Amino acid sequence: MTKPIIRIKNISKSFGAVRVLDGLSIDVMPKERLALIGPSGSGKTTILRILMTLERINDGHIEIDGEQLCHMERAGQLVPADEKHLANARQKIGMVFQHFNLFPHKSVIDNITLAPILTKGVAKPIAEKRAMELLDMVGLADKAKGMPVELSGGQKQRVAIARALALQPKVMLFDEVTSALDPELVEEVLSVLWQLSTETDMTMLLVTHEMGFAHDFAHRVLFFDRGKIVEEGKPGDIFRQPKHERTQAFLKKILAAGHRI
Amino acid sequence: MVESLSLILRGLQTTVSLTIFSLTLALVVSFLAGLGRLSKNSAVRAAAIAYIEFFRGTSLFVQLFWAFYVLPFMGVELSPMQAAVLALGFNYGAYGAEVVRASINAIGRDQWEGCVALNLNYFQRLRHVIIPQAIVIMLPPFGNLAVTLLKSTAIASLIALPDLTYQAQLVRNQTGQTLLPFAIIMIIYFAISTFLKSGIQLAERRLGADRTQPARSA
Ligand SMILES: Nc1ncnc2c1ncn2[C@@H]1O[C@H](COP(=O)(O)OP(=O)(O)OP(=O)(O)O)[C@@H](O)[C@H]1O
Ligand SMILES: [Mg+2]
């Protein structure tokens, strides 16, 4: 039997007095694609940020690929991970942000090659060759020498995806990667994600408000509200026959806002 | 007349060297203390704060006199040039440290988080992502500090370093002329500070415009 690649065990997270995640547990199998949906403030981004080690948890444990993410063993005890442990754990995870987070002072290709060269010691020509393949995949080979500021939002986001892929993570996290884009640019980014889903078997977690895309892309959909999973299941079931009334209300609101399923 | 001029020009050489050495020291110290101020290690942070506050809170004159007259009692004998470089470098380094700190703080959290997601270590984040962007913000205030430092070098004449100001006084004592030597050094100070400013502006254009703006396509 295969083991989950991500095991989130009973984690909690508070910002000050506000409890954002409350005893959350999720198992994600290798190659699985998960869509995380739910109202604003329900904690979707926080989950991805915790997995990317951008936030610390207050309670619970996370295992990635059988190894502790936020903890490490010291004298038989699990203690909060130090930077060295985190750096090691991070190698398995990549993340694409809502606002791209490209480095504006570096060219497109340098954005992509920077981390492989620095963190994996890949030789520059090899890193560049690989970056060109990735740029080709996202349809931006002709922009390699350009600066991020010259790109449209959709192009920036495709570069950001290529940059994350260059490190060959086992798990990719996508946090509303199209919601900062003009409507006409959404499709070009989604089609890159679609391509990833058909051509690779990477484990992917997708936070999105694009329900139609989530339906086609994901193996499993989790509906969140107030830091808890209210309902989960196959996309067809969640979107067509949501059982929980909060899921129904959420989907109705999304549909009313003009999103397709 | 010719002799007066050559005396003053000898002072120019000293002033230029003093400026270059002090600026270099100030720059190094600015980064060390500015980054120390941002360190996660609280002892490093405290040391940086203590240094910055102390040097900004005591007079440059007094620091210079300490370096030249008091340190010898502690067994550190410095030449006038060494004492002046030390005092100017550490004094302006304290102001520069605040510039470094503020500029780094001005870089958005998204840049740091982008670095974490790419698994760059702390040094790599600073070296390749944060500082190159912060430098653009640092340049104008650094330029102002550099010009102020140049003008402050005149105080080194008080510990008998034969810089422009000292030499002008020498000429005055020797020839009894006052207007001429002081007019000459005023013009020279102005010329050097103009030169410094335009150098900084050139660097600003290079770094600021070409790095983050679209490359002007050929
Ligand atoms: N750094 C922070 N400090 C304080 N509160 C925070 C912080 N980050 C998130 N929160 C709060 O945590 C809650 C969950 O936020 P999160 O960003 O995870 O929600 P989300 O599901 O991604 O929402 P959205 O759909 O709007 O992106 C919100 O109430 C938010 O205000
Ligand atoms: Mg969010």
PDB file of C-alpha atoms in Angstrom, chain B residues 6-209:
ATOM      1  CA  SER B   6      51.159  74.163  -4.001  1.00  0.00           C
ATOM      2  CA  LEU B   7      50.802  74.038  -0.224  1.00  0.00           C
ATOM      3  CA  ILE B   8      47.057  73.924  -0.573  1.00  0.00           C
ATOM      4  CA  LEU B   9      47.164  71.298  -3.297  1.00  0.00           C
ATOM      5  CA  ARG B  10      49.195  69.091  -1.006  1.00  0.00           C
ATOM      6  CA  GLY B  11      46.289  69.414   1.405  1.00  0.00           C
ATOM      7  CA  LEU B  12      43.914  68.377  -1.362  1.00  0.00           C
ATOM      8  CA  GLN B  13      45.689  65.072  -1.672  1.00  0.00           C
ATOM      9  CA  THR B  14      45.278  64.443   2.039  1.00  0.00           C
ATOM     10  CA  THR B  15      41.611  65.415   2.001  1.00  0.00           C
ATOM     11  CA  VAL B  16      40.894  63.087  -0.926  1.00  0.00           C
ATOM     12  CA  SER B  17      42.660  60.149   0.717  1.00  0.00           C
ATOM     13  CA  LEU B  18      40.940  60.824   4.023  1.00  0.00           C
ATOM     14  CA  THR B  19      37.570  60.946   2.258  1.00  0.00           C
ATOM     15  CA  ILE B  20      38.144  57.726   0.350  1.00  0.00           C
ATOM     16  CA  PHE B  21      39.403  55.776   3.368  1.00  0.00           C
ATOM     17  CA  SER B  22      36.639  57.050   5.657  1.00  0.00           C
ATOM     18  CA  LEU B  23      33.931  56.393   3.084  1.00  0.00           C
ATOM     19  CA  THR B  24      35.164  52.857   2.599  1.00  0.00           C
ATOM     20  CA  LEU B  25      35.222  52.180   6.315  1.00  0.00           C
ATOM     21  CA  ALA B  26      31.820  53.822   6.747  1.00  0.00           C
ATOM     22  CA  LEU B  27      30.356  51.678   3.976  1.00  0.00           C
ATOM     23  CA  VAL B  28      31.641  48.424   5.461  1.00  0.00           C
ATOM     24  CA  VAL B  29      30.496  49.404   8.942  1.00  0.00           C
ATOM     25  CA  SER B  30      27.083  50.517   7.598  1.00  0.00           C
ATOM     26  CA  PHE B  31      26.392  47.097   6.177  1.00  0.00           C
ATOM     27  CA  LEU B  32      27.724  45.217   9.192  1.00  0.00           C
ATOM     28  CA  ALA B  33      25.748  47.277  11.690  1.00  0.00           C
ATOM     29  CA  GLY B  34      22.689  47.664   9.450  1.00  0.00           C
ATOM     30  CA  LEU B  35      22.442  43.917   8.889  1.00  0.00           C
ATOM     31  CA  GLY B  36      23.306  43.275  12.538  1.00  0.00           C
ATOM     32  CA  ARG B  37      20.402  45.498  13.476  1.00  0.00           C
ATOM     33  CA  LEU B  38      18.126  43.150  11.500  1.00  0.00           C
ATOM     34  CA  SER B  39      19.668  39.928  12.781  1.00  0.00           C
ATOM     35  CA  LYS B  40      17.546  37.250  14.390  1.00  0.00           C
ATOM     36  CA  ASN B  41      20.229  36.885  17.053  1.00  0.00           C
ATOM     37  CA  SER B  42      19.331  39.260  19.873  1.00  0.00           C
ATOM     38  CA  ALA B  43      22.925  39.686  21.081  1.00  0.00           C
ATOM     39  CA  VAL B  44      24.031  40.775  17.609  1.00  0.00           C
ATOM     40  CA  ARG B  45      21.049  43.089  17.398  1.00  0.00           C
ATOM     41  CA  ALA B  46      21.812  44.652  20.787  1.00  0.00           C
ATOM     42  CA  ALA B  47      25.456  45.201  19.851  1.00  0.00           C
ATOM     43  CA  ALA B  48      24.437  46.888  16.598  1.00  0.00           C
ATOM     44  CA  ILE B  49      21.918  49.130  18.353  1.00  0.00           C
ATOM     45  CA  ALA B  50      24.435  50.081  21.034  1.00  0.00           C
ATOM     46  CA  TYR B  51      26.998  51.024  18.403  1.00  0.00           C
ATOM     47  CA  ILE B  52      24.552  53.019  16.291  1.00  0.00           C
ATOM     48  CA  GLU B  53      23.047  54.934  19.186  1.00  0.00           C
ATOM     49  CA  PHE B  54      26.400  55.640  20.797  1.00  0.00           C
ATOM     50  CA  PHE B  55      28.018  57.042  17.689  1.00  0.00           C
ATOM     51  CA  ARG B  56      25.001  59.073  16.699  1.00  0.00           C
ATOM     52  CA  GLY B  57      24.557  60.355  20.219  1.00  0.00           C
ATOM     53  CA  THR B  58      28.067  61.683  20.783  1.00  0.00           C
ATOM     54  CA  SER B  59      29.793  64.407  18.852  1.00  0.00           C
ATOM     55  CA  LEU B  60      32.100  63.665  15.949  1.00  0.00           C
ATOM     56  CA  PHE B  61      34.585  66.136  17.454  1.00  0.00           C
ATOM     57  CA  VAL B  62      34.677  64.276  20.715  1.00  0.00           C
ATOM     58  CA  GLN B  63      35.037  60.957  18.903  1.00  0.00           C
ATOM     59  CA  LEU B  64      37.962  62.356  16.943  1.00  0.00           C
ATOM     60  CA  PHE B  65      39.651  63.642  20.081  1.00  0.00           C
ATOM     61  CA  TRP B  66      39.145  60.302  21.745  1.00  0.00           C
ATOM     62  CA  ALA B  67      40.672  58.478  18.832  1.00  0.00           C
ATOM     63  CA  PHE B  68      43.678  60.797  18.798  1.00  0.00           C
ATOM     64  CA  TYR B  69      44.241  61.900  22.371  1.00  0.00           C
ATOM     65  CA  VAL B  70      42.612  59.297  24.611  1.00  0.00           C
ATOM     66  CA  LEU B  71      43.293  55.988  22.856  1.00  0.00           C
ATOM     67  CA  PRO B  72      47.078  56.420  23.341  1.00  0.00           C
ATOM     68  CA  PHE B  73      46.461  56.158  27.080  1.00  0.00           C
ATOM     69  CA  MET B  74      44.949  52.750  26.385  1.00  0.00           C
ATOM     70  CA  GLY B  75      47.998  51.782  24.410  1.00  0.00           C
ATOM     71  CA  VAL B  76      46.553  52.492  20.934  1.00  0.00           C
ATOM     72  CA  GLU B  77      48.743  55.042  19.237  1.00  0.00           C
ATOM     73  CA  LEU B  78      47.235  56.343  15.987  1.00  0.00           C
ATOM     74  CA  SER B  79      48.537  58.725  13.379  1.00  0.00           C
ATOM     75  CA  PRO B  80      46.313  61.749  12.693  1.00  0.00           C
ATOM     76  CA  MET B  81      45.170  60.079   9.451  1.00  0.00           C
ATOM     77  CA  GLN B  82      44.304  56.812  11.197  1.00  0.00           C
ATOM     78  CA  ALA B  83      42.460  58.583  13.992  1.00  0.00           C
ATOM     79  CA  ALA B  84      40.481  60.686  11.527  1.00  0.00           C
ATOM     80  CA  VAL B  85      39.547  57.694   9.339  1.00  0.00           C
ATOM     81  CA  LEU B  86      38.450  55.780  12.403  1.00  0.00           C
ATOM     82  CA  ALA B  87      36.314  58.574  13.825  1.00  0.00           C
ATOM     83  CA  LEU B  88      34.731  59.557  10.492  1.00  0.00           C
ATOM     84  CA  GLY B  89      34.232  55.950   9.372  1.00  0.00           C
ATOM     85  CA  PHE B  90      32.523  54.855  12.565  1.00  0.00           C
ATOM     86  CA  ASN B  91      30.518  58.037  12.946  1.00  0.00           C
ATOM     87  CA  TYR B  92      29.132  57.975   9.417  1.00  0.00           C
ATOM     88  CA  GLY B  93      28.853  54.182   9.549  1.00  0.00           C
ATOM     89  CA  ALA B  94      26.300  54.632  12.323  1.00  0.00           C
ATOM     90  CA  TYR B  95      24.164  56.852  10.106  1.00  0.00           C
ATOM     91  CA  GLY B  96      24.755  54.563   7.128  1.00  0.00           C
ATOM     92  CA  ALA B  97      23.616  51.578   9.179  1.00  0.00           C
ATOM     93  CA  GLU B  98      20.215  53.186   9.563  1.00  0.00           C
ATOM     94  CA  VAL B  99      20.083  53.732   5.810  1.00  0.00           C
ATOM     95  CA  VAL B 100      20.918  50.080   5.187  1.00  0.00           C
ATOM     96  CA  ARG B 101      18.332  48.932   7.695  1.00  0.00           C
ATOM     97  CA  ALA B 102      15.565  51.173   6.347  1.00  0.00           C
ATOM     98  CA  SER B 103      16.268  50.201   2.727  1.00  0.00           C
ATOM     99  CA  ILE B 104      16.210  46.509   3.477  1.00  0.00           C
ATOM    100  CA  ASN B 105      12.994  46.952   5.419  1.00  0.00           C
ATOM    101  CA  ALA B 106      11.520  48.677   2.392  1.00  0.00           C
ATOM    102  CA  ILE B 107      11.772  45.489   0.334  1.00  0.00           C
ATOM    103  CA  GLY B 108       8.417  43.736   0.424  1.00  0.00           C
ATOM    104  CA  ARG B 109       7.700  40.544   2.302  1.00  0.00           C
ATOM    105  CA  ASP B 110       6.792  38.895  -0.993  1.00  0.00           C
ATOM    106  CA  GLN B 111      10.440  38.996  -2.054  1.00  0.00           C
ATOM    107  CA  TRP B 112      11.556  37.228   1.123  1.00  0.00           C
ATOM    108  CA  GLU B 113       8.817  34.656   0.736  1.00  0.00           C
ATOM    109  CA  GLY B 114       9.708  34.064  -2.885  1.00  0.00           C
ATOM    110  CA  CYS B 115      13.210  33.267  -1.639  1.00  0.00           C
ATOM    111  CA  VAL B 116      11.943  30.856   0.993  1.00  0.00           C
ATOM    112  CA  ALA B 117       9.816  29.038  -1.574  1.00  0.00           C
ATOM    113  CA  LEU B 118      12.970  28.639  -3.683  1.00  0.00           C
ATOM    114  CA  ASN B 119      14.857  27.424  -0.623  1.00  0.00           C
ATOM    115  CA  LEU B 120      17.559  30.101  -0.716  1.00  0.00           C
ATOM    116  CA  ASN B 121      19.397  30.411   2.594  1.00  0.00           C
ATOM    117  CA  TYR B 122      19.547  33.668   4.548  1.00  0.00           C
ATOM    118  CA  PHE B 123      22.819  34.789   3.003  1.00  0.00           C
ATOM    119  CA  GLN B 124      21.645  33.985  -0.525  1.00  0.00           C
ATOM    120  CA  ARG B 125      18.391  35.852   0.023  1.00  0.00           C
ATOM    121  CA  LEU B 126      20.291  38.973   1.031  1.00  0.00           C
ATOM    122  CA  ARG B 127      23.046  38.661  -1.506  1.00  0.00           C
ATOM    123  CA  HIS B 128      21.021  37.854  -4.604  1.00  0.00           C
ATOM    124  CA  VAL B 129      17.548  39.221  -4.011  1.00  0.00           C
ATOM    125  CA  ILE B 130      17.177  41.706  -1.180  1.00  0.00           C
ATOM    126  CA  ILE B 131      20.367  43.791  -1.237  1.00  0.00           C
ATOM    127  CA  PRO B 132      20.455  44.295  -5.023  1.00  0.00           C
ATOM    128  CA  GLN B 133      17.001  45.840  -4.773  1.00  0.00           C
ATOM    129  CA  ALA B 134      17.725  47.698  -1.529  1.00  0.00           C
ATOM    130  CA  ILE B 135      20.876  49.288  -2.999  1.00  0.00           C
ATOM    131  CA  VAL B 136      18.749  51.302  -5.374  1.00  0.00           C
ATOM    132  CA  ILE B 137      16.923  52.758  -2.361  1.00  0.00           C
ATOM    133  CA  MET B 138      20.160  53.261  -0.413  1.00  0.00           C
ATOM    134  CA  LEU B 139      21.983  55.270  -3.053  1.00  0.00           C
ATOM    135  CA  PRO B 140      20.408  58.725  -2.629  1.00  0.00           C
ATOM    136  CA  PRO B 141      20.775  58.840   1.180  1.00  0.00           C
ATOM    137  CA  PHE B 142      24.259  57.314   0.885  1.00  0.00           C
ATOM    138  CA  GLY B 143      25.101  60.090  -1.579  1.00  0.00           C
ATOM    139  CA  ASN B 144      24.036  62.723   0.935  1.00  0.00           C
ATOM    140  CA  LEU B 145      26.051  61.043   3.661  1.00  0.00           C
ATOM    141  CA  ALA B 146      29.113  60.884   1.418  1.00  0.00           C
ATOM    142  CA  VAL B 147      28.957  64.610   0.710  1.00  0.00           C
ATOM    143  CA  THR B 148      28.455  65.422   4.388  1.00  0.00           C
ATOM    144  CA  LEU B 149      31.378  63.190   5.267  1.00  0.00           C
ATOM    145  CA  LEU B 150      33.587  65.004   2.790  1.00  0.00           C
ATOM    146  CA  LYS B 151      32.687  68.330   4.354  1.00  0.00           C
ATOM    147  CA  SER B 152      33.310  66.946   7.845  1.00  0.00           C
ATOM    148  CA  THR B 153      36.837  65.882   6.962  1.00  0.00           C
ATOM    149  CA  ALA B 154      37.852  69.492   7.697  1.00  0.00           C
ATOM    150  CA  ILE B 155      37.725  68.743  11.414  1.00  0.00           C
ATOM    151  CA  ALA B 156      40.793  66.543  10.996  1.00  0.00           C
ATOM    152  CA  SER B 157      42.782  69.775  10.799  1.00  0.00           C
ATOM    153  CA  LEU B 158      42.148  70.083  14.535  1.00  0.00           C
ATOM    154  CA  ILE B 159      44.441  67.134  15.184  1.00  0.00           C
ATOM    155  CA  ALA B 160      47.027  68.591  12.822  1.00  0.00           C
ATOM    156  CA  LEU B 161      46.289  66.401   9.831  1.00  0.00           C
ATOM    157  CA  PRO B 162      47.572  68.503   6.926  1.00  0.00           C
ATOM    158  CA  ASP B 163      44.370  68.467   4.891  1.00  0.00           C
ATOM    159  CA  LEU B 164      42.940  71.313   2.786  1.00  0.00           C
ATOM    160  CA  THR B 165      41.717  73.291   5.767  1.00  0.00           C
ATOM    161  CA  TYR B 166      44.924  72.843   7.719  1.00  0.00           C
ATOM    162  CA  GLN B 167      47.035  73.881   4.763  1.00  0.00           C
ATOM    163  CA  ALA B 168      44.886  76.952   4.147  1.00  0.00           C
ATOM    164  CA  GLN B 169      45.507  78.002   7.724  1.00  0.00           C
ATOM    165  CA  LEU B 170      49.172  77.382   7.215  1.00  0.00           C
ATOM    166  CA  VAL B 171      49.192  79.673   4.192  1.00  0.00           C
ATOM    167  CA  ARG B 172      47.309  82.274   6.169  1.00  0.00           C
ATOM    168  CA  ASN B 173      49.854  82.150   8.962  1.00  0.00           C
ATOM    169  CA  GLN B 174      52.782  82.284   6.578  1.00  0.00           C
ATOM    170  CA  THR B 175      51.547  84.985   4.219  1.00  0.00           C
ATOM    171  CA  GLY B 176      49.024  86.908   6.252  1.00  0.00           C
ATOM    172  CA  GLN B 177      46.515  86.460   3.463  1.00  0.00           C
ATOM    173  CA  THR B 178      43.103  85.264   4.546  1.00  0.00           C
ATOM    174  CA  LEU B 179      40.697  85.682   1.673  1.00  0.00           C
ATOM    175  CA  LEU B 180      42.698  83.888  -0.993  1.00  0.00           C
ATOM    176  CA  PRO B 181      43.486  80.569   0.745  1.00  0.00           C
ATOM    177  CA  PHE B 182      40.005  80.225   2.148  1.00  0.00           C
ATOM    178  CA  ALA B 183      38.378  81.126  -1.167  1.00  0.00           C
ATOM    179  CA  ILE B 184      40.502  78.512  -2.896  1.00  0.00           C
ATOM    180  CA  ILE B 185      39.651  75.706  -0.494  1.00  0.00           C
ATOM    181  CA  MET B 186      35.978  76.627  -0.577  1.00  0.00           C
ATOM    182  CA  ILE B 187      35.994  76.197  -4.345  1.00  0.00           C
ATOM    183  CA  ILE B 188      37.882  72.924  -4.043  1.00  0.00           C
ATOM    184  CA  TYR B 189      35.468  71.491  -1.464  1.00  0.00           C
ATOM    185  CA  PHE B 190      32.581  72.484  -3.687  1.00  0.00           C
ATOM    186  CA  ALA B 191      34.218  70.854  -6.698  1.00  0.00           C
ATOM    187  CA  ILE B 192      34.820  67.561  -4.896  1.00  0.00           C
ATOM    188  CA  SER B 193      31.290  67.392  -3.515  1.00  0.00           C
ATOM    189  CA  THR B 194      29.869  68.106  -6.962  1.00  0.00           C
ATOM    190  CA  PHE B 195      32.047  65.348  -8.342  1.00  0.00           C
ATOM    191  CA  LEU B 196      30.851  62.955  -5.619  1.00  0.00           C
ATOM    192  CA  LYS B 197      27.209  63.834  -6.247  1.00  0.00           C
ATOM    193  CA  SER B 198      27.414  63.278  -9.964  1.00  0.00           C
ATOM    194  CA  GLY B 199      29.145  59.947  -9.368  1.00  0.00           C
ATOM    195  CA  ILE B 200      26.264  58.872  -7.144  1.00  0.00           C
ATOM    196  CA  GLN B 201      23.710  60.085  -9.670  1.00  0.00           C
ATOM    197  CA  LEU B 202      25.412  58.103 -12.376  1.00  0.00           C
ATOM    198  CA  ALA B 203      25.277  54.995 -10.188  1.00  0.00           C
ATOM    199  CA  GLU B 204      21.611  55.683  -9.436  1.00  0.00           C
ATOM    200  CA  ARG B 205      20.804  55.813 -13.112  1.00  0.00           C
ATOM    201  CA  ARG B 206      22.762  52.670 -13.821  1.00  0.00           C
ATOM    202  CA  LEU B 207      21.275  50.594 -11.030  1.00  0.00           C
ATOM    203  CA  GLY B 208      17.846  52.149 -10.723  1.00  0.00           C
ATOM    204  CA  ALA B 209      16.869  52.517 -14.300  1.00  0.00           C
TER     205      ALA B 209
END
